[in-house]
Amino acid sequence: IASSVFDKVISKDTICVGEVGLLGELREVRFLDKRLEEAKRLGFNNFITPKSSKTLKEAIGLSVRQQSN
């Protein structure tokens, strides 16, 4: 959804895990470590979490920078 709003493509090996609050803040979810382990097993290499980004806007910027590398 966020990539559509900002008109930015997120790479296929990127996964976003967390909750988005009403003001755009990212919140942690339970069992984040287990979710990331499973994502790695499924072939995801880039992770956007509330630990790496505090807001939705930051997360979109991070994913675009990762893709351009």
Coordinates of C-alpha atoms in Angstrom, one line a residue:
I1 CA 0.0 0.0 0.0
A2 CA 2.7 2.4 1.0
S3 CA 4.6 1.9 -2.3
S4 CA 1.4 2.7 -4.2
V5 CA 0.8 5.9 -2.2
F6 CA 4.4 7.2 -2.7
D7 CA 4.7 5.8 -6.2
K8 CA 7.9 3.9 -5.3
V9 CA 8.7 0.3 -6.1
I10 CA 9.8 -2.0 -3.3
S11 CA 12.2 -4.8 -4.3
K12 CA 10.8 -8.4 -4.3
D13 CA 13.2 -9.5 -1.6
T14 CA 12.0 -6.9 0.9
I15 CA 9.6 -7.6 3.7
C16 CA 7.9 -5.1 6.0
V17 CA 6.8 -6.2 9.4
G18 CA 5.0 -4.0 11.9
E19 CA 1.8 -2.0 12.6
V20 CA 1.2 1.4 11.2
G21 CA -0.4 3.9 13.6
L22 CA -2.9 6.6 12.6
L23 CA -0.1 9.2 12.5
G24 CA 2.2 7.0 10.4
E25 CA 4.4 5.7 13.2
L26 CA 5.5 2.1 13.0
R27 CA 4.9 -0.1 16.0
E28 CA 6.5 -3.4 16.9
V29 CA 4.6 -6.7 16.6
R30 CA 4.9 -9.7 18.8
F31 CA 7.4 -12.4 17.9
L32 CA 9.3 -10.2 15.5
D33 CA 12.5 -12.3 15.7
K34 CA 10.5 -15.5 14.7
R35 CA 8.8 -13.7 11.8
L36 CA 12.2 -12.4 10.5
E37 CA 13.7 -15.9 10.8
E38 CA 10.8 -17.3 8.7
A39 CA 11.2 -14.5 6.2
K40 CA 14.9 -15.3 5.7
R41 CA 14.0 -19.0 5.2
L42 CA 11.6 -17.9 2.5
G43 CA 14.3 -15.9 0.7
F44 CA 13.7 -12.3 1.9
N45 CA 17.0 -10.4 2.4
N46 CA 15.8 -6.8 3.2
F47 CA 13.8 -6.1 6.3
I48 CA 11.9 -3.0 7.2
T49 CA 10.8 -3.1 10.9
P50 CA 10.0 -0.5 13.5
K51 CA 13.6 -1.0 14.7
S52 CA 15.0 0.2 11.3
S53 CA 12.4 2.9 10.7
K54 CA 10.2 4.9 13.1
T55 CA 7.7 6.2 10.5
L56 CA 6.1 5.0 7.3
K57 CA 7.8 7.8 5.4
E58 CA 11.2 6.6 6.7
A59 CA 10.4 3.0 5.7
I60 CA 9.6 4.0 2.2
G61 CA 12.8 6.0 1.9
L62 CA 14.8 3.0 3.3
S63 CA 13.3 0.5 0.9
V64 CA 14.0 2.8 -2.1
R65 CA 17.6 3.3 -1.1
Q66 CA 18.1 -0.5 -0.6
Q67 CA 16.7 -1.2 -4.0
S68 CA 19.1 1.3 -5.7
N69 CA 22.1 -0.5 -4.2

